[in-house]
Short mmCIF file of C-alpha atoms and ligand atoms in Angstrom, two decimals:
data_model
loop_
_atom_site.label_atom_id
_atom_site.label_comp_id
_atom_site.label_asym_id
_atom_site.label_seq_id
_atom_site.Cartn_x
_atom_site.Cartn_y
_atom_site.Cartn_z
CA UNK A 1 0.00 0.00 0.00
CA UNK A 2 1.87 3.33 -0.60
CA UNK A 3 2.31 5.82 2.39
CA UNK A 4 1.07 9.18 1.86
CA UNK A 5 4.31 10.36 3.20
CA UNK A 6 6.49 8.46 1.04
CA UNK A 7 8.68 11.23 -1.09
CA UNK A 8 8.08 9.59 -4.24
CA UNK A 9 4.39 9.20 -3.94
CA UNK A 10 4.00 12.53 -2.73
CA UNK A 11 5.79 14.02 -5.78
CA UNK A 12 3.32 11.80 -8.22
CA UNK A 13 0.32 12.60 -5.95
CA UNK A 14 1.38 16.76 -6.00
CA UNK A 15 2.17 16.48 -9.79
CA UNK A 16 -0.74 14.97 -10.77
CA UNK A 17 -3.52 17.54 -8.72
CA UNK A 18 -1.02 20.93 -8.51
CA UNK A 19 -0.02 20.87 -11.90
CA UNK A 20 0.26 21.65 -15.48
CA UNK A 21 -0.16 18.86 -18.34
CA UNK A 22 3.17 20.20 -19.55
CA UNK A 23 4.25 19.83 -16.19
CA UNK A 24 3.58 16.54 -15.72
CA UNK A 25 4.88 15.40 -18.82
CA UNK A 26 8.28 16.85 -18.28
CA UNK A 27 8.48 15.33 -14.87
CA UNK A 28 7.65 12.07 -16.44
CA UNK A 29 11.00 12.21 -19.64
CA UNK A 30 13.68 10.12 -18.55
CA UNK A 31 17.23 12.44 -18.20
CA UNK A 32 17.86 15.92 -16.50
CA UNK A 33 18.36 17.76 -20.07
CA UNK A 34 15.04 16.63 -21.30
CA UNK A 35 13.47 17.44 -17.98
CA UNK A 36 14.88 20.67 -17.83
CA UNK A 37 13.82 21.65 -21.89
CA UNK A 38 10.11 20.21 -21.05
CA UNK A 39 10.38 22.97 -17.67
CA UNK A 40 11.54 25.87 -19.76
CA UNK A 41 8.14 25.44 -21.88
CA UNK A 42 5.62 25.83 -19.09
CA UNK A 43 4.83 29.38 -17.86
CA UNK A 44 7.79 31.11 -19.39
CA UNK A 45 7.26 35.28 -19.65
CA UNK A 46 8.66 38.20 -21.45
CA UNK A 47 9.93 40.88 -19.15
CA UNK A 48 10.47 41.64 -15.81
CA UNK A 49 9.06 39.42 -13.33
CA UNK A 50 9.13 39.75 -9.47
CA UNK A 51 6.90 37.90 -6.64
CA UNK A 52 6.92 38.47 -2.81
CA UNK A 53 5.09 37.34 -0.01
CA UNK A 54 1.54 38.34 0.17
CA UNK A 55 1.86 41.67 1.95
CA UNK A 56 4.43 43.04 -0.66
CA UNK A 57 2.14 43.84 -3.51
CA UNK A 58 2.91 47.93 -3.24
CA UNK A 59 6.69 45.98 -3.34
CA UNK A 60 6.26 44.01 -6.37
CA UNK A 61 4.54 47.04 -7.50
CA UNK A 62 7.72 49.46 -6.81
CA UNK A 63 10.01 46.50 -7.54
CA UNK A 64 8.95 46.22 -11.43
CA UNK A 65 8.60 49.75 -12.62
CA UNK A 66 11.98 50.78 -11.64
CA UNK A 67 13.31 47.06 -13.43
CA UNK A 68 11.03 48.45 -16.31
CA UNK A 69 12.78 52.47 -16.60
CA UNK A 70 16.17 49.80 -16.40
CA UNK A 71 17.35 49.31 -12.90
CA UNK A 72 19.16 46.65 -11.68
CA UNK A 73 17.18 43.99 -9.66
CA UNK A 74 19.10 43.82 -6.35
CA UNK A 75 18.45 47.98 -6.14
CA UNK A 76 14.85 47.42 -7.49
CA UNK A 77 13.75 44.53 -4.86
CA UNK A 78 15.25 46.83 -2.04
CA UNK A 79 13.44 50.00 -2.86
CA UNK A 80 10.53 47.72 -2.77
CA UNK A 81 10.80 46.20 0.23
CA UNK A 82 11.98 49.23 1.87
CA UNK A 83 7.52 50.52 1.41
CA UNK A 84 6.96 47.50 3.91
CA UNK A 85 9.90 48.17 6.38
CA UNK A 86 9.37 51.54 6.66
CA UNK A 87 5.25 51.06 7.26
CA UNK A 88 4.96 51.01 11.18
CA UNK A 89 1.19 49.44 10.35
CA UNK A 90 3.02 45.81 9.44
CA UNK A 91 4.07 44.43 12.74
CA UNK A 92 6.17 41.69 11.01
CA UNK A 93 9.11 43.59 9.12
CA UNK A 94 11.32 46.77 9.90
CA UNK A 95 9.43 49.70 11.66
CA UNK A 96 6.26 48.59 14.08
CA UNK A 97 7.76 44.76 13.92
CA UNK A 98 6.90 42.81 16.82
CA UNK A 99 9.98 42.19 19.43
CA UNK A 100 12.20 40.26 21.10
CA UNK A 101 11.20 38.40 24.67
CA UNK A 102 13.11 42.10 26.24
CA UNK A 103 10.73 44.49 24.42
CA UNK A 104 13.48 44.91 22.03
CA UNK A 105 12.64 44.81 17.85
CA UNK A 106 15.54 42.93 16.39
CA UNK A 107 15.55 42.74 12.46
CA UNK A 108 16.91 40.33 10.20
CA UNK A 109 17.41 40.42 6.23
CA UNK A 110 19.65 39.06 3.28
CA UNK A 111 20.11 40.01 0.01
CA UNK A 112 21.33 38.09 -3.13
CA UNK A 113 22.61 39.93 -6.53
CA UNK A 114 22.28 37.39 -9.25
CA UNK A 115 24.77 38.68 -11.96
CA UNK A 116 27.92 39.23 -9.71
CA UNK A 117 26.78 36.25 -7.02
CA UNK A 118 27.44 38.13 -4.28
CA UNK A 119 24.96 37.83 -0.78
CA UNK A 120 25.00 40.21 1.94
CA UNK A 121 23.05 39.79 5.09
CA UNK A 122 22.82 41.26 8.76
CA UNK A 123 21.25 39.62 11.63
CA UNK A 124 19.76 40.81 15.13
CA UNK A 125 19.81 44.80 13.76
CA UNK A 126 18.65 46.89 16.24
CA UNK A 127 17.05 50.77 15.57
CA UNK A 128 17.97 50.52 11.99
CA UNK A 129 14.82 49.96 10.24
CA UNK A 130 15.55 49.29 6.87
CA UNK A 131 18.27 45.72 7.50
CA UNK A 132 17.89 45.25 3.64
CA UNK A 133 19.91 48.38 2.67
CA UNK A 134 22.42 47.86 5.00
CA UNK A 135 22.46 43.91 3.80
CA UNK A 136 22.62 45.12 0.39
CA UNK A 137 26.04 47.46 1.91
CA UNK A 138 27.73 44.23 3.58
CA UNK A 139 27.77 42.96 0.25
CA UNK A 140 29.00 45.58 -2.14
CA UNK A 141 31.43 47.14 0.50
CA UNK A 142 32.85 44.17 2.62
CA UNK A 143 34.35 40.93 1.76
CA UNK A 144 31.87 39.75 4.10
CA UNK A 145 28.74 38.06 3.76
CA UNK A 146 27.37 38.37 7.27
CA UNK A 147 27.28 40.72 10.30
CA UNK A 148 25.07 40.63 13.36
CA UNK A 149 23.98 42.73 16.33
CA UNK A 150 26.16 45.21 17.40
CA UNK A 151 29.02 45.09 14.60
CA UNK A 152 25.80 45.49 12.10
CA UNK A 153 24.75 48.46 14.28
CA UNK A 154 28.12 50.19 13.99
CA UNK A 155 28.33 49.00 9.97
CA UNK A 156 25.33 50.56 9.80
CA UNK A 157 25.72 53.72 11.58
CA UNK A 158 29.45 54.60 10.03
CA UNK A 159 27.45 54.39 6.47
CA UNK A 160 24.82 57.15 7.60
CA UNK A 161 21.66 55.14 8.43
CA UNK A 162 19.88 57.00 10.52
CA UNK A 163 19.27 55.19 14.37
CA UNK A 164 15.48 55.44 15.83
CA UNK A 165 13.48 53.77 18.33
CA UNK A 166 11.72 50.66 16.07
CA UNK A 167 9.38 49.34 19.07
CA UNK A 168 5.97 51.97 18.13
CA UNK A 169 3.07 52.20 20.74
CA UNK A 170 0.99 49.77 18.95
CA UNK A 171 3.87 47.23 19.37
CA UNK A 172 4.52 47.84 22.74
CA UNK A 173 1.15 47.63 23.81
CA UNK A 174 1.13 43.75 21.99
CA UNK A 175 4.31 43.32 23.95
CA UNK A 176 2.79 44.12 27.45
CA UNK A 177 0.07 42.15 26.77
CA UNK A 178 2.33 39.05 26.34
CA UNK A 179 4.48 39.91 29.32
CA UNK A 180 1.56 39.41 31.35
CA UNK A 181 0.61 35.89 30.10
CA UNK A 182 3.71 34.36 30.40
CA UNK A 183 3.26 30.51 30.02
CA UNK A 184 4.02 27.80 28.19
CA UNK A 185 3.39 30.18 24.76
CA UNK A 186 7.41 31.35 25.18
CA UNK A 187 10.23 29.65 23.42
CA UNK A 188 11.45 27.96 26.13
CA UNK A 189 10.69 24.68 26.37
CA UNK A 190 9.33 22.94 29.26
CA UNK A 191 11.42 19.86 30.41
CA UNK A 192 8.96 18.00 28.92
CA UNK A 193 9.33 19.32 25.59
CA UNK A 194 13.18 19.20 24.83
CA UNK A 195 13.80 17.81 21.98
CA UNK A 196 17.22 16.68 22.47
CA UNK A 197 18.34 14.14 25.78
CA UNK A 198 20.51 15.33 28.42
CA UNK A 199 24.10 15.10 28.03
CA UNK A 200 25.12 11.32 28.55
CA UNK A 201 21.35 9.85 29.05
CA UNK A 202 19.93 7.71 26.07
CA UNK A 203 18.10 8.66 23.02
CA UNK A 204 14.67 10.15 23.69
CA UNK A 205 11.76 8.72 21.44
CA UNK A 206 10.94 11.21 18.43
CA UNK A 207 7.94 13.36 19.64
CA UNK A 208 8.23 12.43 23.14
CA UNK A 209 6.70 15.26 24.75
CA UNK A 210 3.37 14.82 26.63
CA UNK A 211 2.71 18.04 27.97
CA UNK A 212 0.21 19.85 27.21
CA UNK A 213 -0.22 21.88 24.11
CA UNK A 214 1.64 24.91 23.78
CA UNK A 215 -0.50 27.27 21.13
CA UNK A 216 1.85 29.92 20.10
CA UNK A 217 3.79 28.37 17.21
CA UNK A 218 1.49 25.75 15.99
CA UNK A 219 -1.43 28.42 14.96
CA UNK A 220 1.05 30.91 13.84
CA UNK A 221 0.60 32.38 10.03
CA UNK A 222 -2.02 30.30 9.30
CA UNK A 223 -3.44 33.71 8.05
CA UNK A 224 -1.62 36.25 5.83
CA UNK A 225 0.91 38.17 8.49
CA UNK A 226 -0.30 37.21 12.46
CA UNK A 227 -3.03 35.63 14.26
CA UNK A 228 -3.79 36.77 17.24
CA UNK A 229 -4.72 34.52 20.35
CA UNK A 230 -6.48 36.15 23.11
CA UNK A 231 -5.68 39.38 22.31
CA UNK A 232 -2.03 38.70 21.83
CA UNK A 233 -0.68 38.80 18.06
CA UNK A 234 1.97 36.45 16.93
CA UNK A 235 4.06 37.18 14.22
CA UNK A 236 5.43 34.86 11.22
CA UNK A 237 5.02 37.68 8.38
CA UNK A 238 8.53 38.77 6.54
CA UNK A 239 8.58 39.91 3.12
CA UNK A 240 10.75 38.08 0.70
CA UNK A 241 10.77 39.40 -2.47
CA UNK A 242 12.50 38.11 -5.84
CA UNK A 243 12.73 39.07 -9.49
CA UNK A 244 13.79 38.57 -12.79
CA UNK A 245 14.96 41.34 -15.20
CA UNK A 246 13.78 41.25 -19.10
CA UNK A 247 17.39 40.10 -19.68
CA UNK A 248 17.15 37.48 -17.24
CA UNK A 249 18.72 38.60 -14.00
CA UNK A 250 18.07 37.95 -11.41
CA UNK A 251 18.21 39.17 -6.99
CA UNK A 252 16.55 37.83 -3.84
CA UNK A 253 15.84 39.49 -0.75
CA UNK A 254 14.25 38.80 2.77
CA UNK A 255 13.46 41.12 5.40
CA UNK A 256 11.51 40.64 8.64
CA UNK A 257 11.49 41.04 12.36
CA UNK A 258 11.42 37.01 12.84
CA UNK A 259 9.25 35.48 15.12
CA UNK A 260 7.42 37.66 18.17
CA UNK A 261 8.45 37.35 21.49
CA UNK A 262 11.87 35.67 20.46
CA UNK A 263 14.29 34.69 22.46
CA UNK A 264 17.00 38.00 22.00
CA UNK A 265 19.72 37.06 19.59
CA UNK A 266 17.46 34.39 18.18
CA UNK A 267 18.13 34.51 14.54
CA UNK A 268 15.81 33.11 11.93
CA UNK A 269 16.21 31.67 8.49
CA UNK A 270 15.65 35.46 6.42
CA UNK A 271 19.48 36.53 6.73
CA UNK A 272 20.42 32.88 6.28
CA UNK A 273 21.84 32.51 2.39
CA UNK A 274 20.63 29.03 1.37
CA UNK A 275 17.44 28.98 4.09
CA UNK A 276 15.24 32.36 3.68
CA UNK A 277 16.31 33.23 0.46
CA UNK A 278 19.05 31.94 -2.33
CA UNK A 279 19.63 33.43 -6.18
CA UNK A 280 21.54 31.57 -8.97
CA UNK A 281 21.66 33.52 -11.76
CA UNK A 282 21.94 30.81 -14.43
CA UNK A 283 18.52 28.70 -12.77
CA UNK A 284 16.29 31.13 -10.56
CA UNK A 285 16.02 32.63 -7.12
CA UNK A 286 13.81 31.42 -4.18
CA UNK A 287 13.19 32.68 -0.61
CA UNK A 288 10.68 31.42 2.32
CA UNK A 289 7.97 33.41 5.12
CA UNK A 290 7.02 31.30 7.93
CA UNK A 291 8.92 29.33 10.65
CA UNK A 292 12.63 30.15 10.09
CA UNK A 293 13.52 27.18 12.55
CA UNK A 294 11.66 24.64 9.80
CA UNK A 295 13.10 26.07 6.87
CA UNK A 296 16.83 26.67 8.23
CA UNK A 297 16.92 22.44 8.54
CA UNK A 298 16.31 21.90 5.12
CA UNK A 299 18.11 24.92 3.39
CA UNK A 300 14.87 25.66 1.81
CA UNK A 301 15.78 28.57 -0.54
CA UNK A 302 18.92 26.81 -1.81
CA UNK A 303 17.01 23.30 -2.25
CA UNK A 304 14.05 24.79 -4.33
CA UNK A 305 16.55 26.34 -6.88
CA UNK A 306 18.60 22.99 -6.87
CA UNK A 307 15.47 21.36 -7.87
CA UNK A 308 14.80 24.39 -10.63
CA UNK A 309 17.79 23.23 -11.52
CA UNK A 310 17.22 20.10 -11.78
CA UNK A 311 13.94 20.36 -14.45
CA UNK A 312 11.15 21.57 -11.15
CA UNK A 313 8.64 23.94 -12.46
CA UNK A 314 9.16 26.86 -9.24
CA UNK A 315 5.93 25.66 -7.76
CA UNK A 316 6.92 22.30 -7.54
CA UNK A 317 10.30 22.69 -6.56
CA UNK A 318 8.53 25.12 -3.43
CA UNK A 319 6.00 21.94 -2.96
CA UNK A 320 9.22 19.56 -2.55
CA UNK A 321 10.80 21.86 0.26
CA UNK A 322 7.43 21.97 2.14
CA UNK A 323 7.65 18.22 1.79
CA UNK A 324 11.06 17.78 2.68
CA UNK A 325 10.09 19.74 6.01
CA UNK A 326 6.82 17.97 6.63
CA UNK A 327 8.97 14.54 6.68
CA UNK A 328 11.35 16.16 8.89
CA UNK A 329 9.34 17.51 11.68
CA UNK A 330 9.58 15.05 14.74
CA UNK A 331 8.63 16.94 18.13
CA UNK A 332 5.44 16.66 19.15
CA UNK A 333 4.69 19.90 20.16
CA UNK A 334 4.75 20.81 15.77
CA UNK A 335 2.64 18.34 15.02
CA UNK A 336 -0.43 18.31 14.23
CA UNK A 337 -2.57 14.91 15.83
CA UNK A 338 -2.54 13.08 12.19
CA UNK A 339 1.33 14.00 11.99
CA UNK A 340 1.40 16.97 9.96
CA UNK A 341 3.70 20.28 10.64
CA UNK A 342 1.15 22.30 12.92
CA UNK A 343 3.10 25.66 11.39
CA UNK A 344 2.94 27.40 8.16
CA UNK A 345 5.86 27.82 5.90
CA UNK A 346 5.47 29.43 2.32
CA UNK A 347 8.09 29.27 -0.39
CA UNK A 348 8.29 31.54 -3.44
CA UNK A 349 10.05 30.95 -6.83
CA UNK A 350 10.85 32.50 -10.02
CA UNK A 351 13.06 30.80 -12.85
CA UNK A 352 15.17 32.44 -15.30
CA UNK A 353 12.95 32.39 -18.04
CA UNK A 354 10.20 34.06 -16.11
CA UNK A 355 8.73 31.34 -14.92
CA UNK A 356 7.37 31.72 -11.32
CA UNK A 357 5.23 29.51 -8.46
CA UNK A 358 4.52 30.11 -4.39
CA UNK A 359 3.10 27.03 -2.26
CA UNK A 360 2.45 27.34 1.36
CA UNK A 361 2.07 24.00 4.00
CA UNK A 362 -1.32 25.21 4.46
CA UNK A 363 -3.73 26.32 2.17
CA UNK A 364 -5.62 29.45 2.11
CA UNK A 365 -2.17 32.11 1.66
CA UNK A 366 -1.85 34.27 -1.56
CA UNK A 367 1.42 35.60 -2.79
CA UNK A 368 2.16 38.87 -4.66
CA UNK A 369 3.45 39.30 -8.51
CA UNK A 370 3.99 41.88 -11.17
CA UNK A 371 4.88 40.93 -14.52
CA UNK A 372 4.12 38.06 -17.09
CA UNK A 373 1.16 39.62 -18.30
CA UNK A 374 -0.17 42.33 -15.66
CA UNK A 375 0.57 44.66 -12.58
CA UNK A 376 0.67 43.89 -9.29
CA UNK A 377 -1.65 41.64 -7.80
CA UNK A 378 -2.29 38.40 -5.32
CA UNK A 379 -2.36 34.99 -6.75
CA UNK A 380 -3.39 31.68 -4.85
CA UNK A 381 -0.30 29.93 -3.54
CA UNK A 382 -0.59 26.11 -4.10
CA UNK A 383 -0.71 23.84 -0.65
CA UNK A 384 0.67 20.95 0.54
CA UNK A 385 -2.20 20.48 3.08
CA UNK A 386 -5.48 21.46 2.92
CA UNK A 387 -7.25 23.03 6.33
N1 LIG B 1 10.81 33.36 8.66
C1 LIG B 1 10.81 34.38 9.67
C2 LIG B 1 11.67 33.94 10.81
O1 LIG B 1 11.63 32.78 11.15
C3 LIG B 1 9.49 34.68 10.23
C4 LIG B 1 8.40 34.80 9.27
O2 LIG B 1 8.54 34.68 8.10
O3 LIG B 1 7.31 35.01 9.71
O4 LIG B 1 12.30 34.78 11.40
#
């Protein structure tokens, strides 16, 4: 009898209901080269093409009229991002994120330029609220790839960005309100939860945990940016954003204020190269919203344009990193009681050619896109599991 969770059945299964005859036929042609002609049929488009996560449609907006006047798509995915950071209203990225477990807003973000290969990133930023800029300036004046807290402060500061206070009233208020529930909705784990056994004591079973349900994580992002429970809002937003010039270049970027309530210095997978976001210019460039923890373990970014790569039209290659993470997720406390991840990760994709895809664990999410064919708008992401 095959098992539902089997990789191979799951990729006939998904191929078969998420996608395109051409699709399908391409993913059935013996050899990589054949595969990988089939792909470049399906979905192709003329010009520029960029996608984000569904609150960056004013992004994708900004994004493709400055790749249309000519600009190059690193500096056009920035500017876009840079109308979410700076909009104190989205409690998930830059100004008005959500903070750390201290009160403190903390903001992560990467950047990927396709045509020179070069990443940037900085992780736990504080009073800087636009971490993609200054990602964008580890990468075109360091030889580094990655600076965090207060060495990406001072970067930060010597190049002129200007410091402010990030937490607004809105955010503190949120804060307060979490302070005074304290509980098993924090990310410490109770002893009964750890997921790893204590140094020199056996093995522990694989979802050993019996206590009782924590409900912070597993209900997170199951809507667009937050979900509140009882009167507390918990964040899994982020904007990633990626595009792909007329000529076929192509940039990445991620931006966010990672989880709510984190533990301080917690980073996430958005300034990870490889996990939140990842560009090749010769294949595509991919990047993930949701719980940086799940997509960190299974590189997400850098596995969906492997399987681009590899022949994957971008929405399938995003439904094979959701799987890969659905067959990886052990602890108890993320699953759900039939044994599916209890969190929501989405991935978003676009090839060289134009081609472009977003799937989410959980259905019901929309991503943003300008390009192949019209202006900004929200499409349907496909789903690995339906709610
Ligand atoms: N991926 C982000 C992080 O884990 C959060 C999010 O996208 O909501 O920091």
């Amino acid at each position: 009898m095959p098992n539902p969770h089997d990789r191979r059945t799951f990729i006939a299964a998904a191929t078969a209901a998420a996608l395109t005859g051409p699709a399908i036929a391409a993913a059935q042609q013996p050899g990589r080269e054949r595969r990988r002609a089939e792909a470049r049929r399906t979905g192709a488009a003329d010009g520029p093409v960029v996608i984000a996560s569904g609150n960056g449609v004013a992004a994708v907006g900004r994004a493709h009229d400055l790749l249309t006047a000519g600009a190059d798509p690193l500096d056009a995915i920035v500017a876009g991002v840079k109308i979410v950071e700076d909009d104190p209203e989205d409690m998930t990225v830059g100004l008005g994120g959500l903070p750390n477990e201290e009160g403190v807003v903390e903001l992560d973000s990467c950047v990927m330029h396709g045509p020179s290969a070069r990443a940037g990133a900085v992780a736990s930023l504080r009073n800087i609220k636009n971490p993609a800029a200054v990602a964008r300036e580890v990468a075109r004046r360091t030889d580094h790839v990655l600076l965090v807290g207060e060495g990406a402060l001072r970067f930060a500061r010597r190049l002129g960005f200007k410091e402010e206070n990030l937490l607004t009233d809105k955010a503190r208020e949120a804060w307060l309100r979490w302070r005074s529930r304290l509980n098993r909705d924090d990310d410490w784990l109770q002893e009964d939860e750890f997921d790893l056994p204590a140094v020199g004591r056996g093995a522990m079973a694989p979802g050993h945990g019996p206590g009782p349900r924590r409900h912070a994580r597993p209900l997170l992002a199951l809507r667009d940016h937050l979900e509140t429970i009882d009167g507390v809002p918990y964040t899994t937003g982020t904007i990633h954003c990626s595009a792909r010039t007329a000529g076929g270049d192509l940039a990445g970027c991620t931006t966010t204020s990672g989880l709510s309530w984190k533990i301080p210095g917690r980073v996430g997978d958005s300034p990870i190269i490889g996990a939140g976001n990842f560009t090749d210019n010769a294949v595509g460039s991919a990047g993930a919203t949701g719980r940086g923890e799940a997509v960190i373990q299974v590189c997400g970014a850098h596995t969906i344009v492997m399987r681009m790569d590899a022949g994957d039209h971008p929405t399938d290659a995003c439904l094979y990193a959701l799987k890969t993470i659905a067959d990886r997720t052990k602890p108890a406390r993320l699953l759900t009681d039939d044994g599916r991840p209890n969190f929501q990760v989405v991935f978003y994709a676009v090839r060289k050619d134009g081609a472009y895809g977003s799937a989410s664990m959980w259905s019901g999410r929309t991503f943003a896109v300008a390009g192949a064919g019209s202006g900004a708008r929200h499409e349907a992401c496909a789903f690995l599991y339906e709610r």
